[in-house]
CSV table of C-alpha atoms in Angstrom, one decimal:
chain,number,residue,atom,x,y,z
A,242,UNK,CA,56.8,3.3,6.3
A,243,UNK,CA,54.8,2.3,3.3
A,244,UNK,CA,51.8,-0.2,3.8
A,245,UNK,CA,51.4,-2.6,1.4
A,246,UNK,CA,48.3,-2.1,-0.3
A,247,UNK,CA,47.0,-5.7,-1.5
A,248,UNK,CA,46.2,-8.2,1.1
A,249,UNK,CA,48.1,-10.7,-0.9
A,250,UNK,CA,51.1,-9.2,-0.9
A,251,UNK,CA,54.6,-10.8,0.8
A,252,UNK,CA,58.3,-10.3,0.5
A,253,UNK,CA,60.1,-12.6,-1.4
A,254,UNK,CA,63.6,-14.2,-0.7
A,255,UNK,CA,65.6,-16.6,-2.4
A,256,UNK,CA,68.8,-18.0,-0.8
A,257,UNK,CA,71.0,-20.3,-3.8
A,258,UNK,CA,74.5,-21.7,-3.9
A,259,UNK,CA,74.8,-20.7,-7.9
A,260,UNK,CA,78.0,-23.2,-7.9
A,261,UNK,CA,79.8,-20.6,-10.1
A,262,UNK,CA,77.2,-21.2,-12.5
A,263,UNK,CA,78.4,-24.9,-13.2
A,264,UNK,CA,75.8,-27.4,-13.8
A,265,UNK,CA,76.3,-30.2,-10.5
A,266,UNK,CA,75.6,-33.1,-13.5
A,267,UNK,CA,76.7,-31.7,-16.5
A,268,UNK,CA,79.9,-29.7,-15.3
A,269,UNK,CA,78.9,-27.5,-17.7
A,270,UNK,CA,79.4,-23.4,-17.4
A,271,UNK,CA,75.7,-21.5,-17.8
A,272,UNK,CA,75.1,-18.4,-15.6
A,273,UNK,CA,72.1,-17.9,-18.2
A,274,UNK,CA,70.3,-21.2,-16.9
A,275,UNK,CA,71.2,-19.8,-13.1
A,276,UNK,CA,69.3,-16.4,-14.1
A,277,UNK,CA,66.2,-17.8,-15.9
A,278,UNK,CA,65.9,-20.4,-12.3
A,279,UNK,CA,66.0,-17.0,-10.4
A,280,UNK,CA,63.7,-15.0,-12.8
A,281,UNK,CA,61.2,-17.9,-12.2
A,282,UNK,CA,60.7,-17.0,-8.8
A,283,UNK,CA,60.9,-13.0,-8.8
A,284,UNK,CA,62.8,-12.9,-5.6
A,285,UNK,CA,62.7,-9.2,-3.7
A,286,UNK,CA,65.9,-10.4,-1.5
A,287,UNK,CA,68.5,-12.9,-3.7
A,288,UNK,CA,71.2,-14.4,-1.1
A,289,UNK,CA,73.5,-16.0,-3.3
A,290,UNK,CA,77.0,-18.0,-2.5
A,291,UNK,CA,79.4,-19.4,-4.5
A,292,UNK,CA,79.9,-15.8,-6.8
A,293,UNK,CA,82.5,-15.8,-9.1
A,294,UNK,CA,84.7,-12.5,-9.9
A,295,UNK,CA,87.2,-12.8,-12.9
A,296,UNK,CA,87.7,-16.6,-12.2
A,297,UNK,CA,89.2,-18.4,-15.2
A,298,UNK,CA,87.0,-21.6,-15.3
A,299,UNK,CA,83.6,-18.9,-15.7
A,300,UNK,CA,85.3,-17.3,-18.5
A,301,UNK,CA,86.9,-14.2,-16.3
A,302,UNK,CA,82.9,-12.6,-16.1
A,303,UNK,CA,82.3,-10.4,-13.1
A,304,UNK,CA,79.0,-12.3,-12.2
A,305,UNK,CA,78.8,-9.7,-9.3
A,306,UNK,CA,78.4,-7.4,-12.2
A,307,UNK,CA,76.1,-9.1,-14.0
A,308,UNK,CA,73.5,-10.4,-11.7
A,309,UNK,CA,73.2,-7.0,-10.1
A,310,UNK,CA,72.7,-5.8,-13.8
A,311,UNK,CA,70.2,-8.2,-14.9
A,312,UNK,CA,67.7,-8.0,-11.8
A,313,UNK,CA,68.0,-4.5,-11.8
A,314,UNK,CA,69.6,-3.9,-8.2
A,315,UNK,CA,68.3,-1.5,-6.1
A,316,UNK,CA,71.4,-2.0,-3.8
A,317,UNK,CA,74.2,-5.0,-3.3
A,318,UNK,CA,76.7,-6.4,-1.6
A,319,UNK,CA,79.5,-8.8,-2.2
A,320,UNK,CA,81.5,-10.5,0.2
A,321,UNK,CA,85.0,-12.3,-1.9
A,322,UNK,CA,85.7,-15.4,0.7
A,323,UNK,CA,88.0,-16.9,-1.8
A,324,UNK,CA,90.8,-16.0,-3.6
A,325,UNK,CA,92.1,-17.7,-6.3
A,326,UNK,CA,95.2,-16.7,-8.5
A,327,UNK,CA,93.3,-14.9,-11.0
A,328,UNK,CA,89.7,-13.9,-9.4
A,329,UNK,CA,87.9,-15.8,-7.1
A,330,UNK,CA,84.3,-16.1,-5.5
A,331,UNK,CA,82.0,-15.0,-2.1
A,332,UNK,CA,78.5,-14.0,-1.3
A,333,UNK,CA,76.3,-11.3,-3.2
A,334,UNK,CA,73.2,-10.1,-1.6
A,335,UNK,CA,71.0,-8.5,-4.4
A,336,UNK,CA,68.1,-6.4,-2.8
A,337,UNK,CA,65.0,-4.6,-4.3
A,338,UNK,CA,65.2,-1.9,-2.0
A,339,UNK,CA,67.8,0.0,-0.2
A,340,UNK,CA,70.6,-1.4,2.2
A,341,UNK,CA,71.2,0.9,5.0
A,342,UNK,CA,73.4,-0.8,6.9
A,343,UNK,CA,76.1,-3.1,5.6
A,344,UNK,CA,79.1,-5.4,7.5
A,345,UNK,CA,80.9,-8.6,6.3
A,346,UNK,CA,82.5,-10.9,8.9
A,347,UNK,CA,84.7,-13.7,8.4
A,348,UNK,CA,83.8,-17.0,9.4
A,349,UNK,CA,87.0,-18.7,9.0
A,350,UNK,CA,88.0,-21.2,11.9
A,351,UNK,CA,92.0,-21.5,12.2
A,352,UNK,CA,93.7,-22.5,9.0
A,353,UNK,CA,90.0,-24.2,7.2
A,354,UNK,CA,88.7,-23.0,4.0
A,355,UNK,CA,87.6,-19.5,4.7
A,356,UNK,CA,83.5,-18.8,4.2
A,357,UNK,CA,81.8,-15.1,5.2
A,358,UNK,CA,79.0,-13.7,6.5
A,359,UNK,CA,77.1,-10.8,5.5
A,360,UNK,CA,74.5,-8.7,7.1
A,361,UNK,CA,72.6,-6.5,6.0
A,362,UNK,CA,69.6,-3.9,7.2
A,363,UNK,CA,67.4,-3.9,4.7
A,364,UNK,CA,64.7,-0.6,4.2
A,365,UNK,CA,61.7,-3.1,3.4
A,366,UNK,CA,58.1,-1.3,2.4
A,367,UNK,CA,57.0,-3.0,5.9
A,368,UNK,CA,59.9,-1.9,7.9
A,369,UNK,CA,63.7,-2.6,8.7
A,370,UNK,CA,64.8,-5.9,8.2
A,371,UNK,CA,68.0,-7.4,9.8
A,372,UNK,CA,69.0,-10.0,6.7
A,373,UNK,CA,72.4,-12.4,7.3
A,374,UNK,CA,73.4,-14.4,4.3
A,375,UNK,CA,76.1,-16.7,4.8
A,376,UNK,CA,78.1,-20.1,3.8
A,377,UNK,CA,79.6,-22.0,6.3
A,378,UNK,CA,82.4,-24.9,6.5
A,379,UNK,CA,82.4,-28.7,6.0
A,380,UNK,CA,82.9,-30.0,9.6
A,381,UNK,CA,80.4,-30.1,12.1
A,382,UNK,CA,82.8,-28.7,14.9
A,383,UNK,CA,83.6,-26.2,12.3
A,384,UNK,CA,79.5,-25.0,11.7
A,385,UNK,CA,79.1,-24.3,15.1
A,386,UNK,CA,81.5,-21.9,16.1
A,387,UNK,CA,81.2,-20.4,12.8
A,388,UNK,CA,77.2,-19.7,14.5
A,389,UNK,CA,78.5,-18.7,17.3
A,390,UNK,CA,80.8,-16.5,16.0
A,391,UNK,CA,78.5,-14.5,14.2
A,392,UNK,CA,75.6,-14.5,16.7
A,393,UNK,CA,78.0,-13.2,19.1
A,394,UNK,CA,80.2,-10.6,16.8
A,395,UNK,CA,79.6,-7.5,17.8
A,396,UNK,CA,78.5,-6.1,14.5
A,397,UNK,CA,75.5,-8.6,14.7
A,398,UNK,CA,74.7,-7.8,18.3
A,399,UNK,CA,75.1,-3.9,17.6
A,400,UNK,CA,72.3,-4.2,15.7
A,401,UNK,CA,69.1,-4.5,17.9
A,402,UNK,CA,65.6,-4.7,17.6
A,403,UNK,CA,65.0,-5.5,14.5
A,404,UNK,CA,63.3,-8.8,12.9
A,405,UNK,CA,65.8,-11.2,11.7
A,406,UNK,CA,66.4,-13.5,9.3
A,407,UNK,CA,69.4,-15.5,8.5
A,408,UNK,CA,69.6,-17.7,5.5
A,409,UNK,CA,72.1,-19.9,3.1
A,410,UNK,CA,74.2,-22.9,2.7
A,411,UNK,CA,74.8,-24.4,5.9
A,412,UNK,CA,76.3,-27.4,5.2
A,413,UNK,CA,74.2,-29.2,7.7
A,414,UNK,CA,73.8,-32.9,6.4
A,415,UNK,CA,73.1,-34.0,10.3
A,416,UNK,CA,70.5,-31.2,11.0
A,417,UNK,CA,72.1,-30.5,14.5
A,418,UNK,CA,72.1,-26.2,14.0
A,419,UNK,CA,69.0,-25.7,14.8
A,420,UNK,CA,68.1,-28.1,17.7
A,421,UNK,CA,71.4,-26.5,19.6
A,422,UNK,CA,72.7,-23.4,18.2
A,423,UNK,CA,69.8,-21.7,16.9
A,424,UNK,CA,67.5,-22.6,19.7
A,425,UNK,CA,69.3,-21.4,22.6
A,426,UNK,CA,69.4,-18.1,20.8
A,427,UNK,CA,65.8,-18.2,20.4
A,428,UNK,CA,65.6,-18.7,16.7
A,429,UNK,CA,63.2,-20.3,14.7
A,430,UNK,CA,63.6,-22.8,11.8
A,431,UNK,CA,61.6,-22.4,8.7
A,432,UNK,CA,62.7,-25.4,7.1
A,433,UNK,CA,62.2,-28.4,9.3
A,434,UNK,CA,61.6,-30.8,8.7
A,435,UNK,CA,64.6,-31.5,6.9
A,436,UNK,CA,62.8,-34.2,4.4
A,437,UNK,CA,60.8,-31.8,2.5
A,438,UNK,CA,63.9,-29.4,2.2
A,439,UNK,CA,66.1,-31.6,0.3
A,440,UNK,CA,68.3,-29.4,-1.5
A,441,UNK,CA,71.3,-31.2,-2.5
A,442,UNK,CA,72.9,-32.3,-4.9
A,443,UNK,CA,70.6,-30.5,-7.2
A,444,UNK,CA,69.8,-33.7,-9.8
A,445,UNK,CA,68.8,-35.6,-7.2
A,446,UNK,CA,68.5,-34.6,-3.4
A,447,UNK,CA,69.1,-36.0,-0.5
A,448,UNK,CA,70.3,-33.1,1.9
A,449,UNK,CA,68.9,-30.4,3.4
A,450,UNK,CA,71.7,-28.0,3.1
A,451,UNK,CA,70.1,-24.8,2.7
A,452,UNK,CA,68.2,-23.5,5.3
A,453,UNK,CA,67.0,-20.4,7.0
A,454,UNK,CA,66.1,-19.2,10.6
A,455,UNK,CA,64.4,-16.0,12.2
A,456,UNK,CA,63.9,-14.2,15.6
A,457,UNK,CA,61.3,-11.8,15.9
A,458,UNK,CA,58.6,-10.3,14.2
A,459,UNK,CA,58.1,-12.2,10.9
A,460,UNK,CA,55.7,-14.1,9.5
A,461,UNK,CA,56.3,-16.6,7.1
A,462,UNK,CA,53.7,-17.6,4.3
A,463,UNK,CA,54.8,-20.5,2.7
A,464,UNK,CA,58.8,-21.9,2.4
A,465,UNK,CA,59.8,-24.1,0.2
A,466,UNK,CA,62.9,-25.7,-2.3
A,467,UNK,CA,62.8,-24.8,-6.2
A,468,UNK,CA,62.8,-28.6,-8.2
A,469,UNK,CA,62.1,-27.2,-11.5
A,470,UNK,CA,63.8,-29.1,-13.8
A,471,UNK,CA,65.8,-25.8,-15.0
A,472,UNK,CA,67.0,-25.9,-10.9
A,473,UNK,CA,68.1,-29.3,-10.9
A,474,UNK,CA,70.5,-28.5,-14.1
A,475,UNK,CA,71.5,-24.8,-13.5
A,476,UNK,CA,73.8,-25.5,-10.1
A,477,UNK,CA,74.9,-28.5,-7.4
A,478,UNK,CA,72.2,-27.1,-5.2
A,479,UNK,CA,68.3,-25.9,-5.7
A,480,UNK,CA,67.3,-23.1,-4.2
A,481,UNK,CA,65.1,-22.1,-1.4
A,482,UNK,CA,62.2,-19.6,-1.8
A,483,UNK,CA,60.2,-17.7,1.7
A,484,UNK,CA,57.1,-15.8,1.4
A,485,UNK,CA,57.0,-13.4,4.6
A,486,UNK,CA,55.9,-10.4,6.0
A,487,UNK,CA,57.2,-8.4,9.1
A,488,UNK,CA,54.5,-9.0,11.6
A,489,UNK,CA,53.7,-5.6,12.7
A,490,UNK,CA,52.8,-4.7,8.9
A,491,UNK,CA,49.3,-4.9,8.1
A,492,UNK,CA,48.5,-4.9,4.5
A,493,UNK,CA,45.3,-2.4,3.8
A,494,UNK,CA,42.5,-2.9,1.1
């Protein structure tokens, strides 16, 4: 285990629906104006949804490929959720340090849209981190066995011990995750309450759509939603940043 040696120093995560890189107002194609938004922030861990591979509309670029390239990945993971005729897009999980443990799940209720969730134990310089970054459906029936599902897969339970923290696009306009779900589990929510988490749509928000929860031994410094004038342009959603350490770590002078 390496202790951090600064008392200032946090871990870093950034969870964003990148939209394929399409501008929510402008329609317009830009993965450059999604990278300089997620260069802004430095992000350690970068849980991303909405990742395109060879899809025609993003001019066939493997942005798996590229966003891995341009933030120097220690280690990644991509999860393809949907499949288009030619390419199609998913989840990427971009880490600073290494994975050691790596599943994807399907969240996909009967014949709805299919969405994914991937987890992830992350080798952190303050200790193993259980990470879940995920995009779930349109229907509120829908959302919650899709949290149910994964809380109670057994690839998410055979993983114990561990802090955890799950984060992405939930889709939640009504907010009812984490008063049900997420509660009787035991998790808690960083980003309540929901009016200073407006994340969507990105020009001008009014939901808070992207969200993230943790169990155990984390705390969490500041949280927060990107409204930079580059992240209301560069997707349909703004991202959300959390500062956080694992609780057990103590930084040393």
């Amino acid at each position: 285990l390496v202790v951090p040696s600064s008392p200032d120093y946090f871990m870093r995560l950034m969870t964003y629906n990148i939209h394929k890189g399409i501008g929510g107002h402008d329609r317009r194609y830009s993965l450059r104006r999604v990278i300089e938004v997620i260069e802004h922030e430095n992000p350690d861990l970068l849980l991303l949804q909405e990742v395109t591979h060879l899809f025609h509309r993003c001019g066939g670029d493997d942005q798996t490929s590229l966003l891995c390239t341009q933030f120097l990945a220690v280690d990644s993971m991509y999860q393809q959720n949907v499949r288009l005729k030619t390419g199609g897009y998913g989840n990427l999980l971009i880490s600073r340090w290494p994975i050691v443990e790596k599943h994807s799940i399907s969240l996909q209720q009967g014949k709805k849209k299919n969405r994914g969730a991937q987890i992830a134990v992350i080798d952190t310089p303050e200790g193993r981190l259980k990470l879940v970054n995920l995009h779930l459906g349109l229907a509120e029936k829908e959302r919650h066995w899709q949290i149910g599902h994964l809380l109670g897969h057994h690839l998410f339970r055979g993983i114990e011990g561990l802090p955890e923290l799950i984060a992405g696009d939930f889709n939640d306009w009504r907010n009812t995750l984490a008063a049900r779900t997420f509660a009787s589990h035991g998790f808690a929510h960083l980003t309540g309450p929901p009016s200073k988490f407006r994340s969507f749509p990105a020009y001008f928000a009014l939901g808070s759509l992207d969200k993230a929860f943790c169990r155990g031994d984390i705390r969490v410094k500041d949280a927060r939603i990107v409204s930079s004038a580059a992240a209301k342009r560069a997707s349909d959603h703004r991202p959300l940043v959390i500062d956080f350490h694992l609780a057990d770590a103590i930084p040393v002078t």
